[in-house]
Amino acid sequence: MLYSLRKLFYTFALVALVVVQATVAAVAADDAAARLLSERFGDFVAAGAASAPDLSGAGLKQEDFEISTAAMRLYQTGAGEQLSVTVFQTSSNGAAYSLLTREAKGRGARVGAQGLEGAGRAAFSSPGTLGFVKGSAFVIVSATPKGSVAEDQISALARAVEQSIDAKPGEFPVLVQHLPDWEQAQASADYAVSLPVLQKIVGTTHTALDAVSFEGGTEAVAARYGDAQLVIIEFTTPQYAADNDARINERINQLRQAGQPIPSFYKREGNYSVFVFDAADESTAAALASNVKYEKEVRWLGDNPHAQARAEERYTNTMGNVILTTLKTTGLAILLCLSIGGLFGGIIFLRRRAQATAREAYSDAGGMLRLNLEDAHVGGDTATRLVGKREM
């Protein structure tokens, strides 16, 4: 009996400890989000403490947008005008951008750099509201009530909040930049970091996407080109891409056999899965999908484990090129010397031959070769062989 009571006590103590730790973690997380909303931003002064926004009332699910924390706070201008600032902390820059495109679409706004200094910022602006991304944070600045504050005041507070966030300025994700004609397409493109969000963007009738898994940090972008809708899904590793490609092809075959709608075109491009929906015909869809290229730069966070092998390969290639260049240079030098020597030798030979031909030679042997052997020295005094006067 005592043993059972002791075991029950330890069980309750363990459960209480887990609950307390979870509560402390949640409070710490909420405090981390609230710390981004300081008491003052320039001329804007907080009108109360930070509070947690109602995500369910806004139709947001934390798991769909990887929202870790959120906080909202009211601010007043010197004239008593009131604005609200809501900060969403997400687990990645892509998740923050997904929230941005969702809120922009809901307000009928286009994504650009409205209201913020510097080009290339991911932001949107609609009457009475300005939203932007910085790092993994998504921020919305709104007038309360709508239309009660001038647009320049909203922009001023948004710039002040952005400057206070210690992160890289929000830019367009690389996946968005791989859309065909992305500078124009990004303004209305949708971004997703979860399957439910992507299915809502594309439409529930396109059930081929049911085979896609967003495990491992998968992200997706969707944009319309006329009537056709292009969807690019990026997987973090080739293994994830291969596994999903197999499931997608199997799902498309099942839909085709069942006579249900299938994508106008599908292909795997590197770690991308590329879909085209609602195209006029397959050739148009294939032409649109062909503009998507997988371009990824791999960088090692630490020392490259293949550095030694690559250095040896570069050294071998360099030495081989040096030897080959030396042999080529030597061969060309020898060939050049022989060519120049042969040229000058030929010129000299031809010149001397021409001179010998032009010279008129005298011969008392009728043109025959004559050897003058009379004066040849065969020993003794040549004077003894001369005919004297007495012998004549």
Coordinates of C-alpha atoms in Angstrom, one line a residue:
M1 CA 0.0 0.0 0.0
L2 CA 2.8 2.4 1.0
Y3 CA 4.7 1.5 -2.2
S4 CA 1.6 2.3 -4.3
L5 CA 1.0 5.7 -2.7
R6 CA 4.7 6.5 -3.2
K7 CA 4.5 5.6 -6.9
L8 CA 1.3 7.6 -7.3
F9 CA 3.0 10.6 -5.6
Y10 CA 6.0 10.4 -7.9
T11 CA 3.8 10.2 -10.9
F12 CA 1.8 13.3 -10.0
A13 CA 5.1 15.1 -9.2
L14 CA 6.5 14.3 -12.6
V15 CA 3.3 15.4 -14.4
A16 CA 3.3 18.7 -12.4
L17 CA 7.0 19.3 -13.3
V18 CA 6.3 18.8 -17.0
V19 CA 3.4 21.2 -16.9
V20 CA 5.4 23.8 -15.1
Q21 CA 8.3 23.5 -17.5
A22 CA 5.9 23.8 -20.5
T23 CA 4.2 26.9 -18.9
V24 CA 7.6 28.5 -18.2
A25 CA 8.7 27.8 -21.8
A26 CA 5.5 29.3 -23.2
V27 CA 5.9 32.4 -21.0
A28 CA 9.5 32.8 -22.0
A29 CA 8.5 32.4 -25.6
D30 CA 5.8 35.0 -25.3
D31 CA 8.2 37.3 -23.5
A32 CA 10.6 36.9 -26.5
A33 CA 7.9 38.0 -28.9
A34 CA 6.8 40.9 -26.6
R35 CA 10.4 42.1 -26.3
L36 CA 10.3 43.1 -30.0
L37 CA 7.6 45.6 -29.0
S38 CA 9.4 48.2 -26.9
E39 CA 7.8 51.0 -24.9
R40 CA 8.7 53.6 -27.5
F41 CA 9.5 53.8 -31.2
G42 CA 10.5 57.4 -31.9
D43 CA 7.5 59.6 -31.4
F44 CA 5.2 56.6 -30.9
V45 CA 4.6 55.6 -27.3
A46 CA 3.0 52.3 -26.1
A47 CA -0.6 52.7 -24.8
G48 CA -0.5 49.5 -22.8
A49 CA 1.2 46.2 -22.3
A50 CA 1.7 43.6 -25.0
S51 CA -0.9 40.9 -25.4
A52 CA -1.4 37.7 -27.4
P53 CA -3.4 38.1 -30.6
D54 CA -6.3 35.8 -31.3
L55 CA -4.9 33.5 -34.0
S56 CA -7.9 31.3 -34.3
G57 CA -10.1 34.3 -34.9
A58 CA -7.9 35.4 -37.7
G59 CA -8.0 31.9 -39.3
L60 CA -4.4 31.1 -38.5
K61 CA -3.1 27.8 -37.4
Q62 CA 0.3 27.9 -35.8
E63 CA 1.4 24.6 -37.4
D64 CA 0.4 25.7 -40.9
F65 CA 2.7 28.8 -40.7
E66 CA 5.2 27.5 -38.2
I67 CA 4.3 30.3 -35.8
S68 CA 6.3 30.0 -32.5
T69 CA 5.1 33.2 -30.8
A70 CA 3.0 36.2 -31.5
A71 CA 2.4 39.5 -29.7
M72 CA 0.3 42.7 -30.2
R73 CA 0.7 46.2 -28.7
L74 CA -1.0 49.5 -29.2
Y75 CA 0.9 52.8 -29.8
Q76 CA -0.1 56.4 -29.8
T77 CA 1.1 59.4 -31.7
G78 CA 1.7 62.8 -30.1
A79 CA -1.8 63.8 -31.5
G80 CA -3.4 60.9 -29.7
E81 CA -3.8 58.8 -32.9
Q82 CA -3.7 55.0 -32.2
L83 CA -1.9 52.3 -34.1
S84 CA -1.5 48.6 -33.5
V85 CA 1.7 46.5 -34.1
T86 CA 1.5 42.7 -34.3
V87 CA 4.6 40.6 -34.5
F88 CA 4.7 36.9 -35.5
Q89 CA 7.8 35.0 -34.8
T90 CA 8.2 32.0 -37.0
S91 CA 10.7 29.1 -37.3
S92 CA 12.1 30.2 -40.7
N93 CA 12.3 33.1 -43.1
G94 CA 10.1 31.1 -45.5
A95 CA 7.4 30.7 -42.9
A96 CA 7.4 34.5 -42.3
Y97 CA 7.1 35.1 -46.1
S98 CA 4.3 32.7 -46.2
L99 CA 2.4 34.7 -43.7
L100 CA 3.2 37.9 -45.6
T101 CA 1.7 36.5 -48.9
R102 CA -1.3 35.2 -47.0
E103 CA -2.1 38.5 -45.4
A104 CA -1.4 40.5 -48.6
K105 CA -3.8 38.2 -50.6
G106 CA -6.5 38.6 -47.9
R107 CA -6.3 42.4 -48.2
G108 CA -6.1 42.4 -52.0
A109 CA -2.6 43.9 -51.9
R110 CA 0.5 43.1 -54.0
V111 CA 3.8 42.2 -52.5
G112 CA 6.6 44.7 -53.0
A113 CA 8.6 47.2 -51.0
Q114 CA 5.8 49.8 -50.3
G115 CA 6.4 52.0 -47.3
L116 CA 9.9 50.8 -46.5
E117 CA 13.3 52.3 -47.4
G118 CA 15.4 50.3 -49.9
A119 CA 14.5 48.2 -52.8
G120 CA 13.9 44.5 -52.7
R121 CA 12.1 44.4 -49.4
A122 CA 9.4 41.9 -48.9
A123 CA 6.4 44.0 -47.8
F124 CA 2.8 45.0 -48.8
S125 CA 0.7 48.0 -48.2
S126 CA -3.1 48.4 -48.2
P127 CA -5.2 51.3 -46.9
G128 CA -4.6 51.6 -43.2
T129 CA -2.1 48.6 -43.0
L130 CA 1.5 47.9 -43.8
G131 CA 3.1 44.5 -43.4
F132 CA 6.7 43.4 -43.8
V133 CA 9.2 40.6 -43.2
K134 CA 12.5 40.9 -41.4
G135 CA 14.4 37.7 -40.8
S136 CA 11.9 35.1 -39.4
A137 CA 9.6 37.8 -38.1
F138 CA 6.4 39.1 -39.8
V139 CA 5.1 42.4 -38.7
I140 CA 1.7 44.2 -39.3
V141 CA 1.2 47.8 -38.5
S142 CA -2.4 49.0 -38.7
A143 CA -4.4 52.1 -37.9
T144 CA -7.0 51.7 -35.1
P145 CA -9.7 52.2 -36.2
K146 CA -9.1 51.9 -39.9
G147 CA -8.6 55.3 -41.7
S148 CA -8.0 57.2 -38.5
V149 CA -4.2 57.6 -39.1
A150 CA -2.4 59.0 -42.1
E151 CA -0.5 56.6 -44.2
D152 CA 2.8 58.4 -43.6
Q153 CA 2.4 57.8 -39.9
I154 CA 1.9 54.1 -40.5
S155 CA 5.0 53.9 -42.7
A156 CA 7.1 55.8 -40.1
L157 CA 6.1 53.4 -37.3
A158 CA 6.7 50.4 -39.6
R159 CA 10.2 51.7 -40.4
A160 CA 11.0 52.3 -36.7
V161 CA 9.9 48.7 -35.8
E162 CA 11.9 47.2 -38.7
Q163 CA 15.1 49.0 -37.6
S164 CA 14.7 47.7 -34.1
I165 CA 14.6 44.1 -35.2
D166 CA 18.1 42.6 -35.2
A167 CA 17.9 40.5 -38.4
K168 CA 18.7 40.7 -42.1
P169 CA 16.1 42.8 -44.0
G170 CA 13.4 40.6 -45.4
E171 CA 14.0 39.8 -49.0
F172 CA 12.3 37.5 -51.5
P173 CA 13.1 33.8 -51.0
V174 CA 15.4 32.1 -53.5
L175 CA 12.5 29.8 -54.5
V176 CA 10.4 32.9 -55.5
Q177 CA 13.3 34.1 -57.7
H178 CA 13.2 30.9 -59.6
L179 CA 9.8 31.6 -60.9
P180 CA 9.7 32.5 -64.7
D181 CA 9.8 36.3 -64.9
W182 CA 9.8 36.4 -61.1
E183 CA 10.1 40.2 -60.8
Q184 CA 6.5 40.4 -62.1
A185 CA 5.2 37.1 -60.7
Q186 CA 6.3 37.7 -57.1
A187 CA 3.8 40.5 -56.6
S188 CA 0.9 38.0 -56.6
A189 CA 2.7 34.8 -55.9
D190 CA 1.7 32.6 -52.9
Y191 CA 4.1 30.9 -50.5
A192 CA 3.6 27.8 -48.4
V193 CA 5.5 25.8 -45.8
S194 CA 2.8 23.3 -45.1
L195 CA 0.6 21.1 -47.2
P196 CA -2.8 22.5 -46.0
V197 CA -1.8 26.0 -47.0
L198 CA -0.6 24.8 -50.4
Q199 CA -3.8 22.9 -51.0
K200 CA -5.8 25.9 -50.1
I201 CA -3.8 28.0 -52.6
V202 CA -4.0 25.6 -55.5
G203 CA -7.5 24.3 -54.8
T204 CA -8.8 21.1 -53.3
T205 CA -9.7 19.7 -56.7
H206 CA -6.1 19.1 -57.6
T207 CA -5.6 16.0 -55.4
A208 CA -2.2 15.1 -56.9
L209 CA -0.7 17.3 -54.2
D210 CA -2.0 14.9 -51.6
A211 CA 1.1 12.8 -52.2
V212 CA 3.5 15.6 -51.2
S213 CA 5.2 15.6 -47.8
F214 CA 6.5 18.8 -46.3
E215 CA 8.8 16.8 -43.9
G216 CA 12.3 18.2 -43.4
G217 CA 11.6 21.9 -44.2
T218 CA 9.9 21.7 -47.6
E219 CA 8.7 25.0 -49.1
A220 CA 6.5 25.8 -52.1
V221 CA 5.6 28.8 -54.2
A222 CA 2.6 29.1 -56.6
A223 CA 2.0 31.8 -59.3
R224 CA -0.4 32.3 -62.1
Y225 CA 0.6 32.8 -65.7
G226 CA -2.6 33.5 -67.6
D227 CA -5.0 30.7 -66.9
A228 CA -2.2 28.3 -65.9
Q229 CA -1.0 27.9 -62.4
L230 CA 2.7 27.0 -61.8
V231 CA 3.7 25.4 -58.5
I232 CA 7.3 24.7 -57.5
I233 CA 8.0 22.6 -54.4
E234 CA 11.6 22.6 -53.1
F235 CA 12.8 19.7 -51.0
T236 CA 15.8 20.0 -48.7
T237 CA 17.7 16.9 -49.8
P238 CA 17.8 14.7 -53.0
Q239 CA 16.4 11.8 -51.0
Y240 CA 13.3 13.7 -50.0
A241 CA 12.9 14.8 -53.6
A242 CA 13.3 11.3 -55.0
D243 CA 10.8 9.8 -52.4
N244 CA 8.2 12.5 -53.1
D245 CA 8.7 12.2 -56.9
A246 CA 7.9 8.4 -56.7
R247 CA 4.8 9.1 -54.6
I248 CA 3.6 11.9 -56.9
N249 CA 4.0 9.8 -60.1
E250 CA 2.2 6.9 -58.4
R251 CA -0.7 9.3 -57.4
I252 CA -0.9 10.8 -60.9
N253 CA -1.2 7.3 -62.4
Q254 CA -3.9 6.4 -59.9
L255 CA -5.9 9.6 -60.8
R256 CA -5.4 8.9 -64.5
Q257 CA -6.8 5.4 -64.2
A258 CA -9.7 6.6 -62.1
G259 CA -10.5 9.3 -64.7
Q260 CA -10.0 12.1 -62.2
P261 CA -8.3 15.5 -62.9
I262 CA -4.5 15.3 -63.2
P263 CA -1.9 18.1 -63.5
S264 CA -1.4 19.5 -67.0
F265 CA 2.3 18.8 -66.6
Y266 CA 4.6 17.4 -63.9
K267 CA 8.4 16.9 -63.7
R268 CA 11.2 16.7 -61.2
E269 CA 14.0 19.2 -61.7
G270 CA 16.8 18.6 -59.2
N271 CA 15.3 19.0 -55.7
Y272 CA 12.2 20.7 -57.3
S273 CA 8.9 19.1 -58.1
V274 CA 7.3 21.3 -60.7
F275 CA 3.5 21.2 -61.4
V276 CA 1.4 23.1 -63.9
F277 CA -2.4 23.1 -63.4
D278 CA -5.2 24.4 -65.6
A279 CA -3.1 25.0 -68.7
A280 CA -4.7 25.2 -72.1
D281 CA -2.8 22.1 -73.4
E282 CA 0.1 19.9 -72.4
S283 CA 2.6 21.7 -74.8
T284 CA 1.8 25.1 -73.2
A285 CA 2.3 23.6 -69.7
A286 CA 5.6 21.9 -70.7
A287 CA 6.9 25.2 -72.2
L288 CA 6.0 27.0 -68.9
A289 CA 7.6 24.3 -66.8
S290 CA 10.8 24.3 -68.9
N291 CA 11.6 27.8 -67.7
V292 CA 12.1 26.4 -64.1
K293 CA 15.8 25.6 -63.5
Y294 CA 17.2 24.1 -60.3
E295 CA 20.2 26.2 -59.3
K296 CA 21.7 25.5 -55.9
E297 CA 25.0 26.5 -54.4
V298 CA 26.4 24.1 -51.7
R299 CA 28.5 25.6 -48.9
W300 CA 30.1 23.8 -46.0
L301 CA 29.4 25.3 -42.6
G302 CA 32.8 23.9 -41.4
D303 CA 35.8 22.4 -43.1
N304 CA 35.1 20.8 -46.4
P305 CA 35.8 17.0 -46.0
H306 CA 36.6 16.8 -49.7
A307 CA 39.2 19.6 -49.6
Q308 CA 42.3 17.4 -49.6
A309 CA 41.0 15.3 -52.5
R310 CA 40.0 18.3 -54.5
A311 CA 43.4 19.9 -53.8
E312 CA 45.2 16.8 -55.1
E313 CA 43.0 16.8 -58.1
R314 CA 43.7 20.4 -58.9
Y315 CA 47.5 19.8 -58.4
T316 CA 47.4 16.8 -60.7
N317 CA 45.5 18.7 -63.3
T318 CA 47.9 21.7 -63.0
M319 CA 51.1 19.6 -63.3
G320 CA 49.6 17.7 -66.2
N321 CA 48.8 20.9 -68.0
V322 CA 52.3 22.3 -67.3
I323 CA 53.9 19.1 -68.8
L324 CA 51.7 19.2 -71.8
T325 CA 52.3 22.9 -72.3
T326 CA 56.1 22.3 -72.1
L327 CA 56.0 19.6 -74.7
K328 CA 53.9 21.6 -77.0
T329 CA 56.2 24.6 -76.6
T330 CA 59.3 22.5 -77.2
G331 CA 57.9 20.9 -80.3
L332 CA 56.8 24.2 -81.7
A333 CA 60.3 25.7 -81.0
I334 CA 62.0 22.8 -82.8
L335 CA 59.7 23.0 -85.7
L336 CA 60.2 26.7 -85.9
C337 CA 64.0 26.4 -85.8
L338 CA 64.0 23.7 -88.6
S339 CA 61.7 25.8 -90.7
I340 CA 63.8 28.9 -90.4
G341 CA 67.1 26.9 -90.9
G342 CA 65.6 25.2 -94.0
L343 CA 64.4 28.5 -95.4
F344 CA 67.7 30.3 -95.0
G345 CA 69.7 27.2 -96.2
G346 CA 67.5 26.9 -99.3
I347 CA 67.9 30.5 -100.1
I348 CA 71.7 30.3 -99.8
F349 CA 71.9 27.1 -101.9
L350 CA 69.7 28.5 -104.6
R351 CA 71.7 31.8 -104.7
R352 CA 75.1 30.1 -105.0
R353 CA 73.8 27.7 -107.6
A354 CA 72.5 30.6 -109.6
Q355 CA 75.8 32.4 -109.3
A356 CA 77.7 29.3 -110.4
T357 CA 75.4 28.9 -113.4
A358 CA 75.9 32.5 -114.5
R359 CA 79.8 32.4 -114.2
E360 CA 81.5 31.5 -117.6
A361 CA 84.2 29.0 -116.9
Y362 CA 87.3 28.5 -119.3
S363 CA 88.4 25.1 -120.2
D364 CA 91.3 24.1 -122.7
A365 CA 90.1 20.5 -122.6
G366 CA 87.1 21.1 -124.8
G367 CA 84.8 21.5 -121.9
M368 CA 86.1 18.4 -120.3
L369 CA 87.6 18.3 -116.9
R370 CA 91.3 18.7 -116.9
L371 CA 93.6 17.7 -114.0
N372 CA 96.9 19.7 -113.9
L373 CA 99.2 17.1 -112.5
E374 CA 102.4 18.5 -113.9
D375 CA 103.0 20.6 -110.8
A376 CA 102.0 17.8 -108.4
H377 CA 104.7 17.3 -105.8
V378 CA 105.9 13.7 -105.7
G379 CA 109.0 14.2 -103.7
G380 CA 112.4 15.8 -104.3
D381 CA 113.2 19.1 -105.8
T382 CA 111.0 20.0 -108.7
A383 CA 113.8 22.1 -110.2
T384 CA 115.6 18.8 -111.1
R385 CA 112.9 18.0 -113.5
L386 CA 113.2 21.2 -115.5
V387 CA 114.7 20.9 -119.0
G388 CA 118.0 22.8 -119.1
K389 CA 119.4 24.8 -121.9
R390 CA 121.9 22.1 -122.8
E391 CA 119.2 19.5 -123.4
M392 CA 117.3 21.6 -125.8

